[in-house]
Short mmCIF file of C-alpha atoms and ligand atoms in Angstrom, two decimals:
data_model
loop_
_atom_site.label_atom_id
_atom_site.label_comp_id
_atom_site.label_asym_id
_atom_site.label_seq_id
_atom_site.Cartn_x
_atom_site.Cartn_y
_atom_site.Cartn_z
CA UNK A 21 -1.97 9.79 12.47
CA UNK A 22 -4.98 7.83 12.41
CA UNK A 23 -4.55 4.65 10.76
CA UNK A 24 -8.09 4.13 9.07
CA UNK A 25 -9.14 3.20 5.69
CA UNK A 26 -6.29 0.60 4.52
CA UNK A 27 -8.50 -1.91 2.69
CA UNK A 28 -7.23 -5.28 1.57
CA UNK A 29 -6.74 -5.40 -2.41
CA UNK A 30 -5.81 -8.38 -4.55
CA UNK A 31 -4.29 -7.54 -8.04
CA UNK A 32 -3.90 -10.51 -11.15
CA UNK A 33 -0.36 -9.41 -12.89
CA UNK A 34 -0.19 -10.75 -16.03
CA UNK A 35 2.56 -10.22 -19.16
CA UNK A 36 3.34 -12.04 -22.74
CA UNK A 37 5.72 -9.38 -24.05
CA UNK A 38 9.06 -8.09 -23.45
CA UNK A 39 10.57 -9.93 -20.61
CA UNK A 40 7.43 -10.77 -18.77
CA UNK A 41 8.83 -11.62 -15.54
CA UNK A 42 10.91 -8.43 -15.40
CA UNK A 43 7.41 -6.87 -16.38
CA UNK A 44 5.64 -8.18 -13.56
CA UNK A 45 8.60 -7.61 -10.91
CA UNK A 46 8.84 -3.58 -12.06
CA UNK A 47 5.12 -3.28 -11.33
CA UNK A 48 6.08 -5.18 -7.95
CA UNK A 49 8.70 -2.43 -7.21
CA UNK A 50 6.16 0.56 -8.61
CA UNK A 51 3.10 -0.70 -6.16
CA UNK A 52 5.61 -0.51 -3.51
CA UNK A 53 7.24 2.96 -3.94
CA UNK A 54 3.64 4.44 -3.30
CA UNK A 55 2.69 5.56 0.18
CA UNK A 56 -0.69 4.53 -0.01
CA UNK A 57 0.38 0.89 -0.23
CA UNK A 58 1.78 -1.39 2.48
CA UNK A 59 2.53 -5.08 3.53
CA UNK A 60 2.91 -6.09 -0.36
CA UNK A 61 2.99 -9.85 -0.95
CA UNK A 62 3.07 -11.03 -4.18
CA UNK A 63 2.72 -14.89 -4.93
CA UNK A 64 4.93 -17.13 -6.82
CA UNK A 65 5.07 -16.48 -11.13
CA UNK A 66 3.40 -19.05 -12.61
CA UNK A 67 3.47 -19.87 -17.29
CA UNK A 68 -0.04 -20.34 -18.84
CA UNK A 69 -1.72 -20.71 -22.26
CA UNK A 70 -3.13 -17.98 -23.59
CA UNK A 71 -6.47 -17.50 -22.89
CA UNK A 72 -7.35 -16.19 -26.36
CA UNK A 73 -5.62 -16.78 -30.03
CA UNK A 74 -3.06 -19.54 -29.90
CA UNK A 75 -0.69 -17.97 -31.71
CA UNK A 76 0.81 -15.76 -29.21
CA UNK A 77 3.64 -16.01 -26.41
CA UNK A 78 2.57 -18.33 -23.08
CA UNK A 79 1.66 -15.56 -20.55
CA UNK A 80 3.10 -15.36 -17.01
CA UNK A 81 1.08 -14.54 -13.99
CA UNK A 82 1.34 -13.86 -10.80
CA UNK A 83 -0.88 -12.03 -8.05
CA UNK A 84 0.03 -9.98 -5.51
CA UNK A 85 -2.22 -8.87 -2.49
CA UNK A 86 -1.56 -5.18 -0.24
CA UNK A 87 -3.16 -2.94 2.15
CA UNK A 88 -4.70 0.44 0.52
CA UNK A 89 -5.81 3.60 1.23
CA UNK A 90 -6.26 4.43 -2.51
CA UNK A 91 -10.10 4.29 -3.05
CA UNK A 92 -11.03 2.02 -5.85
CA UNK A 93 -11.20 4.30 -9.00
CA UNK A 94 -7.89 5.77 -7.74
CA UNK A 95 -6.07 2.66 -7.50
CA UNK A 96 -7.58 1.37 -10.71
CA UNK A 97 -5.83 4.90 -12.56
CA UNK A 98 -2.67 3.93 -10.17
CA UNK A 99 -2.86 0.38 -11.65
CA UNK A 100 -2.93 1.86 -15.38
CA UNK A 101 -0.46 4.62 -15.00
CA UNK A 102 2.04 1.98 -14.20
CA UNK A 103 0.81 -0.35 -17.46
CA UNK A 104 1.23 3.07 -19.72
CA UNK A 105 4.87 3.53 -17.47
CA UNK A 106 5.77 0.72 -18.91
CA UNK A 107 5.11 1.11 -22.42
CA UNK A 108 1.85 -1.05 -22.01
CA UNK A 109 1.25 -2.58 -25.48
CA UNK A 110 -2.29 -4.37 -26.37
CA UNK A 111 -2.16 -5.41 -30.05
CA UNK A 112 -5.55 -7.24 -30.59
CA UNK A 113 -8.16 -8.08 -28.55
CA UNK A 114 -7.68 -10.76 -26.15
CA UNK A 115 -4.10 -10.56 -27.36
CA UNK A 116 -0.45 -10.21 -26.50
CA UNK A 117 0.45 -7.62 -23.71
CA UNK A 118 3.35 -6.20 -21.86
CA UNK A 119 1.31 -5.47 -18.59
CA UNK A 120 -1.73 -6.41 -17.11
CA UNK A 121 -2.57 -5.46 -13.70
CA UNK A 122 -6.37 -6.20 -12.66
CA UNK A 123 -8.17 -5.52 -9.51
CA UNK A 124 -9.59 -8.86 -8.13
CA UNK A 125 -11.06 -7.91 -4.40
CA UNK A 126 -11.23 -4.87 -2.77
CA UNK A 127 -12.22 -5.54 0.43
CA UNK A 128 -15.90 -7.09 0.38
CA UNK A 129 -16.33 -4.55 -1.96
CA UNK A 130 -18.76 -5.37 -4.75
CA UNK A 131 -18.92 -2.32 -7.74
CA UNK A 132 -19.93 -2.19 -11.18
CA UNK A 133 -18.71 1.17 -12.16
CA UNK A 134 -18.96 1.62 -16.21
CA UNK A 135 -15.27 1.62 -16.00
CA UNK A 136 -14.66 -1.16 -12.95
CA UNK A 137 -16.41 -4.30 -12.09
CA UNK A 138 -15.30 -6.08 -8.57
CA UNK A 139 -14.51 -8.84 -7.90
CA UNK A 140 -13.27 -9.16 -11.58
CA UNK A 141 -15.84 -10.71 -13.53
CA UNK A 142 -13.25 -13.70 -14.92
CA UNK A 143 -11.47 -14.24 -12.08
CA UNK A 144 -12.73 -17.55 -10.89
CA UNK A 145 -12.52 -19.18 -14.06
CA UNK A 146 -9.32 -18.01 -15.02
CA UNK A 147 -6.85 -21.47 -12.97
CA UNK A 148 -3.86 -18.01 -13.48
CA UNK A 149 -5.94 -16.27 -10.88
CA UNK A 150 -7.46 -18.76 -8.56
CA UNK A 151 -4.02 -20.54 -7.88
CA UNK A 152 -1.57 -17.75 -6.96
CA UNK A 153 -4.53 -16.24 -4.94
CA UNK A 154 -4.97 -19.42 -2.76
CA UNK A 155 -1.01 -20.02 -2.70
CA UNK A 156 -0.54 -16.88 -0.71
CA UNK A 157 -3.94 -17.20 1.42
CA UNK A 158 -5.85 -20.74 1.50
CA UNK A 159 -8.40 -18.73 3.37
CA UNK A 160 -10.03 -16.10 1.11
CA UNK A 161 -13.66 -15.19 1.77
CA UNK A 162 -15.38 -13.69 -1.74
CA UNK A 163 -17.81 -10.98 -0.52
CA UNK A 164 -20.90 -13.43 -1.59
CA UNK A 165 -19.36 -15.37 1.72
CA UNK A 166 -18.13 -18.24 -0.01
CA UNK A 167 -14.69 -19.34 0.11
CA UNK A 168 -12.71 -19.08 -2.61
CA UNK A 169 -10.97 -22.82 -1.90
CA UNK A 170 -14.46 -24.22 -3.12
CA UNK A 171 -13.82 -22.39 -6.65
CA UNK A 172 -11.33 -24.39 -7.08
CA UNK A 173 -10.90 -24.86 -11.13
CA UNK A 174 -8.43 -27.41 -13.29
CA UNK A 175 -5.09 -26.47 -12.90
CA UNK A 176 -4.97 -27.38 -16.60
CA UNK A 177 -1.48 -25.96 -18.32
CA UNK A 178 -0.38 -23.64 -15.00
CA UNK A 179 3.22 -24.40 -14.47
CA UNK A 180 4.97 -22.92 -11.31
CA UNK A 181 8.03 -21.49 -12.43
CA UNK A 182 10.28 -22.36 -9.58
CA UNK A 183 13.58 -21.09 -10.51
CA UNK A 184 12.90 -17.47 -10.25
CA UNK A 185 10.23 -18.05 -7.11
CA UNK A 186 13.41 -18.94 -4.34
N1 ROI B 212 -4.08 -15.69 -20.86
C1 ROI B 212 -3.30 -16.03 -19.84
N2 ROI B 212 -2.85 -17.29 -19.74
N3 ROI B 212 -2.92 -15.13 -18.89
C2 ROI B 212 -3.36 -13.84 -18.94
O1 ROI B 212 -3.01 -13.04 -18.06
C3 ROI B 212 -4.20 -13.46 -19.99
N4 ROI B 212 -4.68 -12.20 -20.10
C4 ROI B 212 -5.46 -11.83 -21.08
C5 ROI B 212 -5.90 -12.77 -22.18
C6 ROI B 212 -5.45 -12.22 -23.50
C7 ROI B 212 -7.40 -12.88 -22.15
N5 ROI B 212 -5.33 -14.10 -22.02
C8 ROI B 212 -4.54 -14.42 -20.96
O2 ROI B 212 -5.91 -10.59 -21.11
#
């Protein structure tokens, strides 16, 4: 077997509905039965404010980070077969939502498909993102070269939720 073509992805989990942390753990355990995805990490969970209405649960987020042969627009179908899996609820725009999974990096990939923009056109201002990224690699290059340490935003309301991290 050759072993060619396993590209370095980075994926922004997040969930505000039904049990978010189990959410975001079942997606963990879905990424990882594939076999076009290996070495999973996935960072520590982390509560935010919703970005969007107030009046909504605080979301929690996490990211995790694997090697893939899936080619972008494959994993991207991967990524929403496992939101609609798990009964993937989006009730208003920028709203509550059971499961979010986002592609952040692919590689040094840059695309702007109509259905798939990378890197993720929010992801550096979004403190949910940047922090979990840079807790499980201090070292990320963004494919304009820059690092991703000097994007560094307020950590504002991001609370590490240690209990469940050990
Ligand atoms: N807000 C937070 N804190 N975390 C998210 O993952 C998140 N996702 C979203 C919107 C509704 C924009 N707000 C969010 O899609």
């Amino acid at each position: 077997m050759t072993d060619l073509n396993w590209e370095t992805v980075w994926v922004g989990m997040g969930s505000n509905l039904n049990q978010p942390i189990k959410q975001l753990l079942s997606a963990k355990s879905c990424l990882e039965q594939s076999e076009e995805i290996r070495a999973l990490r996935l960072s520590s969970f982390y509560q935010s404010k919703p970005l969007g209405p107030q009046d909504q649960p605080d979301f929690v987020n996490a990211v995790c980070t694997f090697e893939t042969q899936l080619n972008p627009l494959d994993l991207l179908q991967f990524l929403q077969s496992i939101e609609h899996k798990q009964g993937r609820q989006r009730l208003r725009h920028w709203g509550e939502r059971t499961l979010d999974l986002d592609i952040l990096l692919y590689g040094n990939r840059v695309e702007n498909l109509p259905q798939l923009t990378i890197p993720h056109i929010e992801m550096l201002n979004r403190a949910f993102v940047v922090y979990p990224m840079l807790e499980l690699e201090s070292t990320i290059i963004l494919p304009t070269g820059e690092t991703l340490k000097s994007k560094t935003l307020p950590t504002n309301d991001l609370v590490r939720l240690d209990s469940i991290n050990e």
